[in-house]
Amino acid sequence: MRQLKNILILWGGILASMGLVSLFLRVPPFNLLSAPLTTGLQESLLLGIALLFNTAWFQQPLHYRNVPISWIQFKPVLPTLLVTAFIASLALLSTRQWSTTFAALSVAILISLFEETSFRGLLFQLCRSTWGVLPGALLSSVLFSLTHLLNLSHQTLTATLLQLAFTFVLGLLLCLVTVQTKSLF
């Protein structure tokens, strides 16, 4: 029961940080920055906060190392990677401004670093150490999915509900990848 409390405190801390950083970036001079720059700054600050949470309270080992991946480890995620590569290729081929594409890719990398550190590096590892891989993956994926309810502030309910389903499945897949590779990379 104590561990569930710690998990919910960590998740609440992540949500509170997201809200506070978002509010902070709405005041001058930050509100004058371009959208990609604001998002990049936001994700950088959130990553720093997540790392501070870990250092101060949770001390979860965060493994970013690039480990050799075998075919057995790679096989479950291959369909997802192929679809993602196809969609990314179409987006790159249809763009007229490479600087916009580069900015979007940079922001996507920062978002990925924050989400992987927070949800697979901290939350999932905390859940996994308490209840095991499958229950830990389920709980951390539910929390990852529910975090996206924050998007109701700027997207429709239908889009948000679709995103909740997608992020839950994606969260499970990323937990599997983390377990198989022993790396957040």
Short mmCIF file of C-alpha atoms in Angstrom, two decimals:
data_model
loop_
_atom_site.label_atom_id
_atom_site.label_comp_id
_atom_site.label_asym_id
_atom_site.label_seq_id
_atom_site.Cartn_x
_atom_site.Cartn_y
_atom_site.Cartn_z
CA MET A 1 0.00 0.00 0.00
CA ARG A 2 2.90 2.35 0.79
CA GLN A 3 4.41 1.73 -2.63
CA LEU A 4 1.11 2.58 -4.36
CA LYS A 5 1.11 5.85 -2.41
CA ASN A 6 4.66 6.58 -3.64
CA ILE A 7 3.62 5.79 -7.22
CA LEU A 8 0.63 8.11 -7.03
CA ILE A 9 2.76 10.84 -5.42
CA LEU A 10 5.29 10.50 -8.26
CA TRP A 11 2.55 10.65 -10.89
CA GLY A 12 0.97 13.65 -9.14
CA GLY A 13 4.38 15.32 -9.06
CA ILE A 14 4.77 14.76 -12.79
CA LEU A 15 1.29 16.22 -13.46
CA ALA A 16 1.90 19.18 -11.16
CA SER A 17 5.25 19.86 -12.83
CA MET A 18 3.62 19.76 -16.24
CA GLY A 19 0.99 22.26 -15.12
CA LEU A 20 3.43 24.62 -13.39
CA VAL A 21 5.91 24.64 -16.27
CA SER A 22 3.06 25.28 -18.71
CA LEU A 23 1.88 28.25 -16.62
CA PHE A 24 5.46 29.54 -16.27
CA LEU A 25 5.92 29.58 -20.04
CA ARG A 26 2.79 31.69 -20.53
CA VAL A 27 4.30 34.77 -18.86
CA PRO A 28 6.54 37.32 -20.57
CA PRO A 29 9.08 36.96 -22.11
CA PHE A 30 8.43 33.22 -22.59
CA ASN A 31 5.00 33.75 -24.16
CA LEU A 32 6.73 35.49 -27.08
CA LEU A 33 8.69 32.39 -28.11
CA SER A 34 7.69 30.29 -31.11
CA ALA A 35 5.61 27.17 -30.44
CA PRO A 36 8.44 24.68 -31.15
CA LEU A 37 10.86 26.65 -28.98
CA THR A 38 8.32 26.87 -26.14
CA THR A 39 7.61 23.15 -26.33
CA GLY A 40 11.32 22.34 -26.45
CA LEU A 41 11.97 24.52 -23.39
CA GLN A 42 8.99 22.98 -21.61
CA GLU A 43 10.16 19.41 -22.24
CA SER A 44 13.73 20.26 -21.23
CA LEU A 45 12.51 21.73 -17.93
CA LEU A 46 10.23 18.74 -17.31
CA LEU A 47 13.07 16.30 -17.98
CA GLY A 48 15.23 18.18 -15.48
CA ILE A 49 12.44 18.09 -12.90
CA ALA A 50 11.91 14.34 -13.43
CA LEU A 51 15.62 13.73 -12.93
CA LEU A 52 15.54 15.86 -9.75
CA PHE A 53 12.54 13.86 -8.45
CA ASN A 54 14.50 10.70 -9.01
CA THR A 55 17.68 11.98 -7.39
CA ALA A 56 15.88 13.42 -4.37
CA TRP A 57 13.28 10.74 -3.63
CA PHE A 58 13.05 7.64 -5.77
CA GLN A 59 16.62 6.73 -6.78
CA GLN A 60 15.48 4.48 -9.63
CA PRO A 61 18.32 3.30 -11.86
CA LEU A 62 17.95 5.00 -15.24
CA HIS A 63 19.65 3.09 -18.03
CA TYR A 64 20.02 5.03 -21.27
CA ARG A 65 22.81 2.90 -22.59
CA ASN A 66 22.55 1.55 -26.06
CA VAL A 67 22.65 -2.20 -25.66
CA PRO A 68 22.95 -4.65 -28.54
CA ILE A 69 19.46 -5.71 -29.57
CA SER A 70 18.83 -9.20 -30.80
CA TRP A 71 16.17 -10.18 -33.34
CA ILE A 72 14.09 -11.79 -30.56
CA GLN A 73 14.00 -8.46 -28.70
CA PHE A 74 13.33 -6.46 -31.86
CA LYS A 75 10.64 -8.68 -33.41
CA PRO A 76 7.64 -7.61 -31.21
CA VAL A 77 8.10 -3.92 -32.05
CA LEU A 78 8.93 -4.28 -35.76
CA PRO A 79 5.36 -3.63 -37.06
CA THR A 80 5.08 -0.46 -34.98
CA LEU A 81 8.47 0.76 -36.13
CA LEU A 82 7.62 0.12 -39.78
CA VAL A 83 4.34 2.05 -39.57
CA THR A 84 6.09 4.90 -37.73
CA ALA A 85 8.89 5.02 -40.31
CA PHE A 86 6.32 5.06 -43.15
CA ILE A 87 4.34 7.93 -41.59
CA ALA A 88 7.52 9.88 -40.80
CA SER A 89 8.75 9.39 -44.38
CA LEU A 90 5.49 10.72 -45.79
CA ALA A 91 5.67 13.73 -43.48
CA LEU A 92 9.26 14.48 -44.47
CA LEU A 93 8.55 14.12 -48.19
CA SER A 94 5.50 16.38 -48.03
CA THR A 95 7.15 19.24 -46.15
CA ARG A 96 8.39 22.32 -47.89
CA GLN A 97 10.32 23.77 -44.97
CA TRP A 98 13.07 21.56 -43.59
CA SER A 99 13.68 23.91 -40.66
CA THR A 100 10.13 23.29 -39.46
CA THR A 101 10.64 19.55 -39.81
CA PHE A 102 13.94 19.72 -37.94
CA ALA A 103 12.32 21.73 -35.13
CA ALA A 104 9.47 19.24 -34.90
CA LEU A 105 11.89 16.30 -34.77
CA SER A 106 13.96 18.01 -32.07
CA VAL A 107 10.86 18.64 -29.97
CA ALA A 108 9.73 15.04 -30.50
CA ILE A 109 13.09 13.81 -29.19
CA LEU A 110 12.81 16.02 -26.09
CA ILE A 111 9.24 14.84 -25.48
CA SER A 112 10.40 11.23 -25.82
CA LEU A 113 13.25 11.76 -23.35
CA PHE A 114 10.89 13.26 -20.77
CA GLU A 115 8.18 10.62 -21.22
CA GLU A 116 10.57 7.67 -21.19
CA THR A 117 12.41 8.97 -18.15
CA SER A 118 9.21 9.73 -16.24
CA PHE A 119 6.96 6.86 -17.24
CA ARG A 120 9.23 3.92 -18.11
CA GLY A 121 12.30 4.98 -16.13
CA LEU A 122 10.60 6.06 -12.91
CA LEU A 123 6.94 4.98 -12.75
CA PHE A 124 7.23 1.63 -14.51
CA GLN A 125 10.37 0.65 -12.61
CA LEU A 126 8.70 1.55 -9.31
CA CYS A 127 5.56 -0.43 -10.23
CA ARG A 128 7.60 -3.34 -11.57
CA SER A 129 9.72 -3.62 -8.43
CA THR A 130 6.53 -3.86 -6.35
CA TRP A 131 4.16 -6.02 -8.40
CA GLY A 132 6.16 -7.50 -11.27
CA VAL A 133 6.39 -6.80 -14.99
CA LEU A 134 2.81 -7.23 -16.22
CA PRO A 135 0.96 -5.47 -13.36
CA GLY A 136 3.66 -2.78 -13.35
CA ALA A 137 3.30 -2.29 -17.10
CA LEU A 138 -0.49 -2.12 -16.83
CA LEU A 139 -0.51 0.44 -14.01
CA SER A 140 2.21 2.65 -15.48
CA SER A 141 0.50 2.52 -18.91
CA VAL A 142 -2.84 3.51 -17.39
CA LEU A 143 -1.18 6.47 -15.66
CA PHE A 144 0.70 7.38 -18.87
CA SER A 145 -2.58 7.28 -20.76
CA LEU A 146 -4.52 9.29 -18.17
CA THR A 147 -1.83 11.97 -18.24
CA HIS A 148 -2.97 12.74 -21.77
CA LEU A 149 -6.32 13.96 -20.40
CA LEU A 150 -4.43 17.24 -20.03
CA ASN A 151 -4.80 17.56 -23.81
CA LEU A 152 -8.50 18.30 -23.37
CA SER A 153 -7.39 21.91 -22.98
CA HIS A 154 -6.55 22.10 -26.67
CA GLN A 155 -8.21 19.19 -28.49
CA THR A 156 -11.64 17.64 -28.78
CA LEU A 157 -12.98 14.95 -26.48
CA THR A 158 -13.04 12.45 -29.35
CA ALA A 159 -9.40 13.08 -30.21
CA THR A 160 -8.44 12.83 -26.55
CA LEU A 161 -10.29 9.52 -26.08
CA LEU A 162 -8.55 8.08 -29.14
CA GLN A 163 -5.25 9.33 -27.76
CA LEU A 164 -5.97 7.66 -24.39
CA ALA A 165 -6.44 4.29 -26.09
CA PHE A 166 -3.38 4.77 -28.29
CA THR A 167 -1.13 5.89 -25.43
CA PHE A 168 -2.23 3.00 -23.23
CA VAL A 169 -1.23 0.47 -25.90
CA LEU A 170 1.92 2.43 -26.69
CA GLY A 171 2.78 2.51 -22.98
CA LEU A 172 2.49 -1.29 -22.78
CA LEU A 173 4.64 -1.68 -25.88
CA LEU A 174 7.30 0.68 -24.53
CA CYS A 175 7.35 -1.17 -21.19
CA LEU A 176 7.99 -4.37 -23.18
CA VAL A 177 10.80 -2.66 -25.09
CA THR A 178 12.31 -1.38 -21.82
CA VAL A 179 12.21 -4.86 -20.28
CA GLN A 180 13.63 -6.54 -23.38
CA THR A 181 16.45 -4.06 -23.98
CA LYS A 182 17.10 -3.07 -20.35
CA SER A 183 17.43 0.46 -21.67
CA LEU A 184 15.31 3.60 -21.99
CA PHE A 185 17.16 4.44 -25.21
#
